Coordinates of C-alpha atoms in Angstrom, one line a residue:
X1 CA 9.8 -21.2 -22.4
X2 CA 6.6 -19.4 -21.5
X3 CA 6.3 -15.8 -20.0
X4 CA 3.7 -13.5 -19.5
X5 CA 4.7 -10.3 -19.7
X6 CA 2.8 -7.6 -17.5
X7 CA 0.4 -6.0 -20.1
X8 CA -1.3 -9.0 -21.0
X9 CA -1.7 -11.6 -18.4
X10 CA -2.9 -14.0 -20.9
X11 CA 0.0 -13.1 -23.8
X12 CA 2.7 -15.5 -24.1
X13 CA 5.7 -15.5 -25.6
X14 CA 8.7 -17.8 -25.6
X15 CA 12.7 -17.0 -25.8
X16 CA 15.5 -17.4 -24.3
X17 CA 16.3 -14.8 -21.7
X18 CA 19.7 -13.3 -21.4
X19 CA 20.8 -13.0 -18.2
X20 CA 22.9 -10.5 -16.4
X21 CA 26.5 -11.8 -15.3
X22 CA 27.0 -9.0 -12.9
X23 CA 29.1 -8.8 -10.0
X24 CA 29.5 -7.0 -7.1
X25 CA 31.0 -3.8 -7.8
X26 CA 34.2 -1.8 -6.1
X27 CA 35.8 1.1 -5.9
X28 CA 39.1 2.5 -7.5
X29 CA 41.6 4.2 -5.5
X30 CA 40.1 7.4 -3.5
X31 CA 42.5 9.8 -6.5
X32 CA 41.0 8.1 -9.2
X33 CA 37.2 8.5 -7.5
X34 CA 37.5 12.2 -6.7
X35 CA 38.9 13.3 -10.4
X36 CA 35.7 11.5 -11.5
X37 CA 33.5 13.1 -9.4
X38 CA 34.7 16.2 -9.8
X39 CA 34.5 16.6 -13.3
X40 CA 32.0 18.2 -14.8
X41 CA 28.7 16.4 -14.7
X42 CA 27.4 17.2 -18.3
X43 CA 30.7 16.3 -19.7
X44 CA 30.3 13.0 -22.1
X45 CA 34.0 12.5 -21.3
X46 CA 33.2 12.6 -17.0
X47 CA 30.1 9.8 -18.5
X48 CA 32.3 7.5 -20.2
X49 CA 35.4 7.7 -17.7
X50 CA 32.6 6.5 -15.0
X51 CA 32.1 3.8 -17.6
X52 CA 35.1 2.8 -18.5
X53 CA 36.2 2.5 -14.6
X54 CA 32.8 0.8 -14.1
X55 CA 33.4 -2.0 -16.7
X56 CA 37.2 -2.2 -15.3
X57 CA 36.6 -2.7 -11.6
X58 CA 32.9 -5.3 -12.3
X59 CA 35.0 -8.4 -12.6
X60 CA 34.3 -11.7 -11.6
X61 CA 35.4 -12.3 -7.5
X62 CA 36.0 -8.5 -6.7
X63 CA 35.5 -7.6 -3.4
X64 CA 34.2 -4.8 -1.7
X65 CA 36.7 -2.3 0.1
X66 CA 37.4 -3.0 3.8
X67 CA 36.5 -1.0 6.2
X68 CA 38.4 0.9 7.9
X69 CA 41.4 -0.8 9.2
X70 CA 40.8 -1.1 13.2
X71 CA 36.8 -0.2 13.2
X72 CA 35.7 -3.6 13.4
X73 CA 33.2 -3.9 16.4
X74 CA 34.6 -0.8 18.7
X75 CA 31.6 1.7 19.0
X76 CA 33.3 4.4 19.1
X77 CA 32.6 5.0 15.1
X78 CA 29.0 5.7 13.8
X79 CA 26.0 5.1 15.9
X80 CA 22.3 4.9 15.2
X81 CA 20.6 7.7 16.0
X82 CA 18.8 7.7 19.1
X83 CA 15.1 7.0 18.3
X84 CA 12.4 9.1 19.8
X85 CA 9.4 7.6 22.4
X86 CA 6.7 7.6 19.8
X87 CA 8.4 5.0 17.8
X88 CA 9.4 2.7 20.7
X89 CA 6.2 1.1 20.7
X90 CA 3.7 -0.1 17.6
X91 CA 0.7 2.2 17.0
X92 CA -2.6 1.1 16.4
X93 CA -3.0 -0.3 13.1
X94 CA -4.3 2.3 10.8
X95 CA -8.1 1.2 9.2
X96 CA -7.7 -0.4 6.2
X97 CA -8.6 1.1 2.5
X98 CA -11.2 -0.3 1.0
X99 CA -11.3 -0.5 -3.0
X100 CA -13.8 2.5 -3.4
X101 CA -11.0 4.5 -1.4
X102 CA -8.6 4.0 -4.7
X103 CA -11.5 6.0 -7.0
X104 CA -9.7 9.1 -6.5
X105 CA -6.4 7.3 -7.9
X106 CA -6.9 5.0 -10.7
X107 CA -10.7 5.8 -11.7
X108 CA -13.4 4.0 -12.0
X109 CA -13.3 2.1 -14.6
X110 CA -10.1 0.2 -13.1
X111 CA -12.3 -0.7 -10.2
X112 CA -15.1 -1.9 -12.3
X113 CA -12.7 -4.1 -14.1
X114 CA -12.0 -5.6 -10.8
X115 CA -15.1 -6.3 -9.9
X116 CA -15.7 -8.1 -13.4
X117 CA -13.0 -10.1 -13.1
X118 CA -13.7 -11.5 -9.7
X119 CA -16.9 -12.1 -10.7
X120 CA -16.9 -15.6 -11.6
X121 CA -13.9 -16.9 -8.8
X122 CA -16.7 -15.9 -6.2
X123 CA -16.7 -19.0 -3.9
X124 CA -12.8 -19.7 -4.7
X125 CA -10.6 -19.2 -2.4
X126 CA -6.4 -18.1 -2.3
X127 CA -3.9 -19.6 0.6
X128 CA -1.0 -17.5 0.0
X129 CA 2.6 -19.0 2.7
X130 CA 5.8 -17.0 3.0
X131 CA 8.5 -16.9 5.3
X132 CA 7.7 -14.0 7.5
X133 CA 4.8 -11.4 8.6
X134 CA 7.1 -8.0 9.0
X135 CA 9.8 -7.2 7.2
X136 CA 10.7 -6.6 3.6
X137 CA 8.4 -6.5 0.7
X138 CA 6.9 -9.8 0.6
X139 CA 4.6 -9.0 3.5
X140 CA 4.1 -5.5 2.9
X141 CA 2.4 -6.4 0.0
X142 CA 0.5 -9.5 1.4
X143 CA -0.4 -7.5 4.0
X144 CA -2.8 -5.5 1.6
X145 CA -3.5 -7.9 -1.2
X146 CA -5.0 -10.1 1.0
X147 CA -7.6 -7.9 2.0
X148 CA -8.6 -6.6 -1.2
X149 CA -8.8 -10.2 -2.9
X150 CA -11.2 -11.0 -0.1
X151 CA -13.3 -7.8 0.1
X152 CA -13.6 -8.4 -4.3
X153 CA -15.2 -12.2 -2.7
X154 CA -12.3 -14.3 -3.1
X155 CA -11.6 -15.3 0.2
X156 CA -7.7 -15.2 0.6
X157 CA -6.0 -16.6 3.7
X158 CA -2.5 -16.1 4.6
X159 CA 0.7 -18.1 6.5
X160 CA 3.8 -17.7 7.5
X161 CA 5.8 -21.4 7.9
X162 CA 8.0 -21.2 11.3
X163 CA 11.7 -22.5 11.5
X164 CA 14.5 -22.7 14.0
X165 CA 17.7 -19.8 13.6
X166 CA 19.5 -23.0 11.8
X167 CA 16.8 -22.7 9.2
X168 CA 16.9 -19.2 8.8
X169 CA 20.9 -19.4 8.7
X170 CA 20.3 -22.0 5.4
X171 CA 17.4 -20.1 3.7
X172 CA 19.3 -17.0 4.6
X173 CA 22.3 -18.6 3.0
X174 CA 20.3 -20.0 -0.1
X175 CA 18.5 -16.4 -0.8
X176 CA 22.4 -15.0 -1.5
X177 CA 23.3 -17.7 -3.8
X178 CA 20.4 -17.6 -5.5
X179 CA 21.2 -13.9 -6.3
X180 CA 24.6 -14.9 -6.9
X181 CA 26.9 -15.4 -4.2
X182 CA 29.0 -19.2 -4.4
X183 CA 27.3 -21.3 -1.7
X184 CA 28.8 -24.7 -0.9
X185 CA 25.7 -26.6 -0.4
X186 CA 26.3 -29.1 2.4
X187 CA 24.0 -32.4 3.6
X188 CA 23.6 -31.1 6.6
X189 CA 22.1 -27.6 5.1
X190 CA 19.9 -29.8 2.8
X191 CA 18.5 -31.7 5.1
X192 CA 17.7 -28.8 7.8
X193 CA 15.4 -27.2 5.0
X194 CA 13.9 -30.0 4.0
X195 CA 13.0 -31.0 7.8
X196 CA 12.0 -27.7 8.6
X197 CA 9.8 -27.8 5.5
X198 CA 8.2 -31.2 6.4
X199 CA 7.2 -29.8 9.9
X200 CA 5.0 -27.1 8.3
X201 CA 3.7 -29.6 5.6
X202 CA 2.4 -31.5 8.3
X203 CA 1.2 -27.9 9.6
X204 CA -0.6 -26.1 7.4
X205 CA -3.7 -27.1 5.7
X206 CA -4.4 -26.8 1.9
X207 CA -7.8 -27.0 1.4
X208 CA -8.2 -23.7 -0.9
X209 CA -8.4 -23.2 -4.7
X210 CA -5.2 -21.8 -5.3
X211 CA -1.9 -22.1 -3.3
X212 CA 1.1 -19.3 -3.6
X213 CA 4.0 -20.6 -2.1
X214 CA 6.4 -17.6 -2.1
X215 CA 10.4 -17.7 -2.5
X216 CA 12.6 -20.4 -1.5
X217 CA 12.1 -20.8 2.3
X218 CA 8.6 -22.7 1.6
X219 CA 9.1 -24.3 -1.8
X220 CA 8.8 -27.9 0.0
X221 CA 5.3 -27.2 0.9
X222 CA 4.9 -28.6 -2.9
X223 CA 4.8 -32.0 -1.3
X224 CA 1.3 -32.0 -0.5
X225 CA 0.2 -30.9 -3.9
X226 CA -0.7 -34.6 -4.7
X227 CA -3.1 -34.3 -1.3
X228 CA -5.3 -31.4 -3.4
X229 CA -7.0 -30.7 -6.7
X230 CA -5.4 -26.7 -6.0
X231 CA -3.4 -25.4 -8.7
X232 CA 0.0 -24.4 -7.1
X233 CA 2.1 -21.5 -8.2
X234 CA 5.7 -20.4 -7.0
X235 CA 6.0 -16.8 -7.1
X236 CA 9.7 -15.9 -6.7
X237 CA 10.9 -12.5 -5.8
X238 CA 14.5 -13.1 -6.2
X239 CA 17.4 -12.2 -9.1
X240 CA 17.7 -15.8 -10.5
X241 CA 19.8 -14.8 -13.6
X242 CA 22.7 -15.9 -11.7
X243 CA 22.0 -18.1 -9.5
X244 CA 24.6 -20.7 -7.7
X245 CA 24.1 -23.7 -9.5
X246 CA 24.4 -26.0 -6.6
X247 CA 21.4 -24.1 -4.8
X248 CA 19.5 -24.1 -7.8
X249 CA 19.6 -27.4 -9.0
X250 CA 18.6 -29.1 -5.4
X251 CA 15.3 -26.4 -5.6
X252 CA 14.6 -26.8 -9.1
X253 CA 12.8 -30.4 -8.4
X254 CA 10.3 -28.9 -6.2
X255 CA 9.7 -25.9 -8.3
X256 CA 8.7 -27.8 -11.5
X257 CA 6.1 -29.8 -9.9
X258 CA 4.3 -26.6 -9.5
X259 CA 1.5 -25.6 -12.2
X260 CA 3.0 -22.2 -12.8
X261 CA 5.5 -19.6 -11.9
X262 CA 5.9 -16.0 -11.5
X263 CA 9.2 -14.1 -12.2
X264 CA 9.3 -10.1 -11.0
X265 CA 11.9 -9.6 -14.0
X266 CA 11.9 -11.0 -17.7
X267 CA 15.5 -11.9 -16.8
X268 CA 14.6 -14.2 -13.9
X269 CA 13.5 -16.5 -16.0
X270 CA 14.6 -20.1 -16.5
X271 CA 14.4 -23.3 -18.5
X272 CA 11.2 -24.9 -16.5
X273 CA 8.5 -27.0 -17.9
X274 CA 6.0 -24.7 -16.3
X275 CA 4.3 -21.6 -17.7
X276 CA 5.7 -18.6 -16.6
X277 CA 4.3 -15.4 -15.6
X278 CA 5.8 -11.9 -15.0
X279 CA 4.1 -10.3 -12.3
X280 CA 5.5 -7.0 -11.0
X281 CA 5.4 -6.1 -7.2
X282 CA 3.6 -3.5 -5.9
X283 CA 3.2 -1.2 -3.5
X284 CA -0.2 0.4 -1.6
X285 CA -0.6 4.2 -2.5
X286 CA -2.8 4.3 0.5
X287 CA -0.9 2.9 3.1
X288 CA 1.0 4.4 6.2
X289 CA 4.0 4.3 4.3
X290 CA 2.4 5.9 0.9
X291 CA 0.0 7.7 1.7
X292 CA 0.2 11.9 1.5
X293 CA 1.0 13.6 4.6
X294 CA 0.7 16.8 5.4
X295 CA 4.2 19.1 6.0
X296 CA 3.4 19.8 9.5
X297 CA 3.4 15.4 10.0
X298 CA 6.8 14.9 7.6
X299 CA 8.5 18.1 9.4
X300 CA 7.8 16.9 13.1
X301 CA 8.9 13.5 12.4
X302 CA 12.3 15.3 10.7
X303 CA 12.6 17.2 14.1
X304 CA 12.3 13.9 16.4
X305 CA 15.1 12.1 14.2
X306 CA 17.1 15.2 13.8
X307 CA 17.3 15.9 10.3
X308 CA 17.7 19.3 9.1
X309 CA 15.3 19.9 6.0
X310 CA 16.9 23.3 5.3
X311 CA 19.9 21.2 4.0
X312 CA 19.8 18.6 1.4
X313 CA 18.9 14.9 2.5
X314 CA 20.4 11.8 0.1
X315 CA 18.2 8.9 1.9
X316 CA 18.2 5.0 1.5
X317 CA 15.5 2.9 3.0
X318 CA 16.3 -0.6 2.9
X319 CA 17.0 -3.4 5.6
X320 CA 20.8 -3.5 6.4
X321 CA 21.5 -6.1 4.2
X322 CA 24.8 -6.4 2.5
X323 CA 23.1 -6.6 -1.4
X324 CA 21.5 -3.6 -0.4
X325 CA 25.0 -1.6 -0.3
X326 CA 24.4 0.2 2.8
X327 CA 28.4 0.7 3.0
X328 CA 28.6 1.3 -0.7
X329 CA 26.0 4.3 -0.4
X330 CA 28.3 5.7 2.8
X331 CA 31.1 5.7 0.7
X332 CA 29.4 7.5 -2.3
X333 CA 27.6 10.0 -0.1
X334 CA 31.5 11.1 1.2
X335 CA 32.8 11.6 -2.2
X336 CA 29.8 13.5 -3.5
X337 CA 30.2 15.8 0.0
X338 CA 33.2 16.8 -1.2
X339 CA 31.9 19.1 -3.6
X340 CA 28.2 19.5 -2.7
X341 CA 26.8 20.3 0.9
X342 CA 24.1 17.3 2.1
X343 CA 23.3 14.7 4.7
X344 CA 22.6 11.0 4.7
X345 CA 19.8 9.0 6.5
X346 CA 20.2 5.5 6.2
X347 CA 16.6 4.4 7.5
X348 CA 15.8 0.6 7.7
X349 CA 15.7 -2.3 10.1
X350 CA 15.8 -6.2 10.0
X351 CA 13.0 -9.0 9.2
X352 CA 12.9 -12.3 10.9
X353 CA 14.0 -14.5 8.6
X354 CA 17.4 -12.7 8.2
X355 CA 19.9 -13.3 10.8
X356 CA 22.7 -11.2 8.9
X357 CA 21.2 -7.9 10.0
X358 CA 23.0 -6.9 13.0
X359 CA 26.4 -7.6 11.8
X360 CA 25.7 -5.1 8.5
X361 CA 24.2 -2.5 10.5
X362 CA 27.7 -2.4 12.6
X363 CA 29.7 -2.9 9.4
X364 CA 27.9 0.8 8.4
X365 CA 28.5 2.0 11.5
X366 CA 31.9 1.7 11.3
X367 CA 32.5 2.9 7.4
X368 CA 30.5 5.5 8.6
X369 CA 32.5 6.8 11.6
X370 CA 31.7 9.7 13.4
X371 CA 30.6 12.1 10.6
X372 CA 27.3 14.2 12.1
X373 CA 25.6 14.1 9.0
X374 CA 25.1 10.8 8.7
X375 CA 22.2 9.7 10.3
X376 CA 21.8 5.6 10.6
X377 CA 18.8 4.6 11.9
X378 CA 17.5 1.3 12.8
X379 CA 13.7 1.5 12.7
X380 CA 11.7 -1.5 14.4
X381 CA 9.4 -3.1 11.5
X382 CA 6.1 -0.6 12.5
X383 CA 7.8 2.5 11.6
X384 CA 6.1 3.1 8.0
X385 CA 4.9 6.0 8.9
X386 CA 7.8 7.7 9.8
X387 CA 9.5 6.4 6.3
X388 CA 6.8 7.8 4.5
X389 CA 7.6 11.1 5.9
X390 CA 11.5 10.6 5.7
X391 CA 11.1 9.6 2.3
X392 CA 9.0 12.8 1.2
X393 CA 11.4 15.0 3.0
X394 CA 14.6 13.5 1.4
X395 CA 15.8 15.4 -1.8
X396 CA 17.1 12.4 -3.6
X397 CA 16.4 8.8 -2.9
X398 CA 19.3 6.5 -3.5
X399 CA 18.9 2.2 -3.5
X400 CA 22.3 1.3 -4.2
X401 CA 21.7 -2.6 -4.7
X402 CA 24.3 -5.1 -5.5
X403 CA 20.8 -7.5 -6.2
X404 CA 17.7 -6.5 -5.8
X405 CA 14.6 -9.3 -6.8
X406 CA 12.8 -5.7 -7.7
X407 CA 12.9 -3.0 -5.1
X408 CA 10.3 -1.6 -3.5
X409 CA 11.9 1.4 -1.9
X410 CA 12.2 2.3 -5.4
X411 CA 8.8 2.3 -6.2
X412 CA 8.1 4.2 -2.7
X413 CA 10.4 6.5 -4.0
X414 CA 9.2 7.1 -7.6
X415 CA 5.7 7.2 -6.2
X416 CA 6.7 10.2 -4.3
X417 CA 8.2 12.1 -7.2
X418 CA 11.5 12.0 -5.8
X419 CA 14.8 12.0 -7.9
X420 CA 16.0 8.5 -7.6
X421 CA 19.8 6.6 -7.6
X422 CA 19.3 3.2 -8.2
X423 CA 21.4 0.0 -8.5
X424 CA 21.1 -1.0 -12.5
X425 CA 20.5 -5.1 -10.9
X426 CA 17.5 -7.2 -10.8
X427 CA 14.1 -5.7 -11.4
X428 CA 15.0 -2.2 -10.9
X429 CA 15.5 -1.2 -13.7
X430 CA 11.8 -1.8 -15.1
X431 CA 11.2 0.8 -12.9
X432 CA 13.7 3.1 -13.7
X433 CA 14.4 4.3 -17.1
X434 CA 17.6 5.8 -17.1
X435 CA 17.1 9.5 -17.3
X436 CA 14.1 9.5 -17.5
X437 CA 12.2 7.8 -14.6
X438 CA 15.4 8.2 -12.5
X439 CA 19.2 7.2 -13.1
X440 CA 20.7 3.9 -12.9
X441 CA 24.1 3.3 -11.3
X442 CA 26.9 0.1 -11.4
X443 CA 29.5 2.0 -8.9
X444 CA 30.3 3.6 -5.5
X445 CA 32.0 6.6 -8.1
X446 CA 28.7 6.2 -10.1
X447 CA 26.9 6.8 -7.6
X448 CA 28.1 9.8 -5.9
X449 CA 28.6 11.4 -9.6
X450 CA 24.9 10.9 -9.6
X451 CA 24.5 12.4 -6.3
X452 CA 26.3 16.0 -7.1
X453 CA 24.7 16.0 -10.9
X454 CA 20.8 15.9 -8.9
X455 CA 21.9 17.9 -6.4
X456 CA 23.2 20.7 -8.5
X457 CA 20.9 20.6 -11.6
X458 CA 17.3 20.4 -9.8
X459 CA 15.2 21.2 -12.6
X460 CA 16.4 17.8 -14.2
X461 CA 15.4 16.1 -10.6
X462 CA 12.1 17.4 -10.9
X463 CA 11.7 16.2 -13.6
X464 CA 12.5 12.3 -13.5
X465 CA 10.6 12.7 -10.4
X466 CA 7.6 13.7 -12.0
X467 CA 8.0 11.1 -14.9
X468 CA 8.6 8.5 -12.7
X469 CA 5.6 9.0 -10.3
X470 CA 3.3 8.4 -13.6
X471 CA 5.3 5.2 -14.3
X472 CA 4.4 3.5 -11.0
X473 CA 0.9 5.0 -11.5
X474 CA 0.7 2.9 -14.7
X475 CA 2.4 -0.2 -13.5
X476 CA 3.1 -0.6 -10.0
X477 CA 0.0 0.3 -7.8
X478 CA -1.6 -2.5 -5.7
X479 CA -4.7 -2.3 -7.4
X480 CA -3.0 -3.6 -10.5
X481 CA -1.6 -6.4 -9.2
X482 CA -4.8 -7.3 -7.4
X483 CA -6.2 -7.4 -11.1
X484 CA -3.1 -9.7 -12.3
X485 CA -4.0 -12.6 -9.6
X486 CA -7.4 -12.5 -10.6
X487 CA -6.5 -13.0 -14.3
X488 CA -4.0 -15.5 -13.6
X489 CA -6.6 -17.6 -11.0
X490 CA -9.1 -17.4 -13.7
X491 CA -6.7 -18.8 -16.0
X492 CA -5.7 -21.4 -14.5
X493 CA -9.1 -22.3 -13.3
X494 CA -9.7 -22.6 -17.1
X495 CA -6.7 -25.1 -17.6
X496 CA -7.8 -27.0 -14.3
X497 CA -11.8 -27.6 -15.9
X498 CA -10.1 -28.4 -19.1
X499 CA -7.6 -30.8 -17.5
X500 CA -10.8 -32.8 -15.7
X501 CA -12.9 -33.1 -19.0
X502 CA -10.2 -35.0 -21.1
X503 CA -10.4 -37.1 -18.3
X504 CA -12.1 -40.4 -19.1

């Protein structure tokens, strides 16, 4: 097996990966949290009871705790917070950076290395297709790669393939159980994706350089590769070192007929016939939702969604997604209260190719009940400002994943110098070192230990904080994955001309 790790596009190396057998995690009984939590956090004993509890309750099949009994859909529990005017609407798009705007950040020379490497893919041109245009990370990031590819002269165009709620409900369905969860894969779901599929193939057109079909939902587009002398790469932002077999073996024809593939994790790997890269995602330090605000910006949006900055704030950002743990986090937040004064804003929203989205949020609502300090709110998809500023206000970030492809409210997070919580699953933890970049968690009880030790020790916070904005500095910045698609287009540009003069 071939995989390019992220410090040498070109390097190579080939092993067998082990992969994580993990499971969703759950709770002990409510005693057996609090004596956990409230020992004392520097304690090696409190560390390895959390341990030995943690590798106790991770057991194949365990279930998450119910709710509690008799919320189900009555509103009288939690409630999103009301959201103010401003955000009801979209604001103007904000002007676009352009790659002199990143001087001030990475330097010079990082742009001039750019500019070298695009240098001879002048002409060439990227198509890159996903699933959806708002919503998660996948189109964040397109939404600023494909600019900068294009203003560098390598004209980069991007779809988004369209689908009935039936397809949705199956990719939906095969995104889970590629992460983990047991999927019984039916004819009738196999054949609504490959229909679906079909319909854009007939669609689209393929007529640049380079195709990037990305995740699952499109991987049928492969079809036409035959129709085109593009090389074709499927970049996957998903955990697959668990994957249900069922869902993986029915994709797995489609994926080896592409001429690469690019993993987010050196643990995502799998047994392909294809080179494989690692490419790690990215975020835009000069966007609306990274970008530095001034106090007076994060402390009037604080005041419109009525958080307190005098008090702590333990935040997650993430859409309400169940492998995102938005219950788990509720439940962690209410142990840690017991012994340390803060609040909780869960901040996220939906994207349209998840149907799921409504029936978490009210399964949070109800865990959460009617506790004033926890603030849910369900942000339409335009809102990065305001997470920016909710982000930069928040005293510790937590992202509680059950599986996570890599995270980017992480690297928001680390990015900001805050003291980050994270999920030890998927691709987080290239991004956080445990104590040192931030602290990785595998329980609820983990999780809220975590929670008091930041909250009470700050000097340690700061400092993970700091550590971990230079890591995303170093690895995870926009500009550096800009400069890993141009390696990896002129590499395989090189393959392609080698592949055409052997011909007779």
């Amino acid at each position: 097996m071939k995989f390019t790790t992220e410090k040498s596009t070109t390097e190579k190396y080939s092993s067998e990966e082990q992969r994580s057998s993990a499971s969703p995690q759950t709770a002990g009984s409510q005693s057996e949290i609090d004596a956990r939590v409230s020992a004392g956090p520097e304690t090696a004993a409190a560390e390895t009871a959390e341990r030995e509890v943690r590798d106790a309750e991770v057991s194949e099949g365990a279930a998450r705790p119910a709710p509690p009994t008799g919320s189900g859909s009555d509103t009288s529990g939690g409630q999103s917070r009301r959201l103010p005017a401003s955000v009801l609407t979209p604001p103007p798009p904000a002007p676009s950076p352009h790659l002199d705007d990143y001087e001030k950040i990475i330097g010079q020379a990082q742009l001039d290395d750019l500019r070298f490497l695009a240098r001879d893919l002048k002409g060439k041109s990227i198509k890159m297709v996903n699933s959806t245009a708002v919503g998660g990370g996948v189109a964040e990031m397109l939404n600023r790669l494909v600019p900068l590819l294009s203003e560098l002269e390598v004209p980069t165009h991007w779809d988004v393939i369209t689908g009935g709620n039936d397809f949705f409900e199956v990719t939906k369905a095969f995104h889970n159980a590629l992460h983990g969860t047991r999927y019984e894969l039916t004819k009738a779901a196999q054949e609504i994706f490959l229909m679906y599929n079909e319909q854009n193939r007939e669609r689209l057109q393929f007529a640049e350089d380079l195709i990037v079909i990305h995740d699952p939902q499109p991987v049928g587009l492969i079809r036409s590769h035959d129709r085109t002398p593009a090389n074709w790469v499927w970049r996957c932002h998903i955990d697959l070192s668990n994957p249900d077999e069922q869902v993986w073996e029915f994709l797995r024809p489609f994926v080896e007929q592409f001429d690469a593939a690019i993993f987010s994790s050196q643990s995502f790997a799998r047994q392909l016939p294809i080179p494989q890269y690692l490419f790690y995602p990215c975020i835009d330090p000069l966007s609306e939702k990274n970008k530095d605000l001034p106090d007076a910006v994060v402390q009037r949006i604080c005041d419109d969604f009525g958080i307190d900055r005098s008090r702590p704030i333990v935040t997650q950002v993430s859409r309400f997604d169940r492998l995102k743990d938005p219950v788990g986090v509720v439940q962690a937040y209410k142990l840690a209260k017991k012994y340390v004064d803060c609040q909780l804003v869960l901040a996220g929203g939906g994207a349209s190719d998840d149907p799921e989205g409504a029936a978490v949020l009210q399964e949070v609502k109800d865990v959460a009940g009617n506790d004033p300090d926890i603030i849910i709110l369900d942000l339409p998809p335009w809102c990065a400002l305001e997470i920016n500023a909710i982000q930069r206000a928040s005293t510790i970030v937590v992202q509680k994943s059950l599986k996570e492809g890599f995270g980017l409210t992480v690297t928001e997070a680390l990015w900001k110098g805050k003291p980050t919580i994270a999920g030890a699953v998927g691709g987080i933890p290239n991004q956080v070192i445990h104590k040192l970049t931030g602290v990785l968690v595998h329980s609820v009880e983990g999780c809220a230990f975590q929670i008091r030790y930041l909250l009470t020790h700050p000097d340690f916070a700061k400092r993970i904080g700091t550590a971990g904005r230079e890591h995303v500095k170093e690895n995870f910045l926009m500009t550096t994955n800009v400069k890993r698609w141009l390696l990896l287009f002129r590499i395989l540009e090189r393959a392609k001309s080698r592949r055409g003069a052997r011909r007779p």
